[in-house]
């Protein structure tokens, strides 16, 4: 595997997994008022587009990472909507 | 330009620009306690890896979007560190 591809895989691993501490923090604190609804809404649609891009390209790593990211980001979004109201 | 490439460009546009409302919100409220330091730290390193991946591939769109994302995410991180202390 080339260095470039390894850097790409590692980048995807980091940007996907980075949402996990936010999920845990928001779940524990039951507080999400400092989170921007705009950011997480637009980001969700963006990740859905990355997923479509991966499906169109038939690239399993893009499909894999973006599916996990989408689940994590949507769970933050759901908590934001629940805890803010 | 193929549909696939257009979807890719649009996906990058959305996931990059999504950080802008969070920057504005955090700047206005001067409050970042609900944001996960872990998320924004790991995400920054991840975006730096995507940027390196773009440089290695010599792909201008990957370099372009990830440079803007890095600036936005680092500004959120700096505000988090300043406003929390």
mmCIF file of N, CA, C and O in Angstrom, chain A residues 17 23 31:
data_model
loop_
_atom_site.group_PDB
_atom_site.id
_atom_site.type_symbol
_atom_site.label_atom_id
_atom_site.label_comp_id
_atom_site.label_asym_id
_atom_site.label_seq_id
_atom_site.Cartn_x
_atom_site.Cartn_y
_atom_site.Cartn_z
ATOM 1 N N UNK A 17 -13.525 9.215 13.736
ATOM 2 C CA UNK A 17 -13.507 8.904 15.163
ATOM 3 C C UNK A 17 -13.559 10.144 16.049
ATOM 4 O O UNK A 17 -13.930 10.054 17.224
ATOM 5 N N UNK A 23 -20.024 12.842 20.960
ATOM 6 C CA UNK A 23 -21.218 12.038 21.264
ATOM 7 C C UNK A 23 -21.241 11.708 22.762
ATOM 8 O O UNK A 23 -22.262 11.902 23.438
ATOM 9 N N UNK A 31 -26.351 18.320 27.626
ATOM 10 C CA UNK A 31 -26.344 19.740 27.282
ATOM 11 C C UNK A 31 -25.679 19.938 25.924
ATOM 12 O O UNK A 31 -24.576 19.434 25.692
#
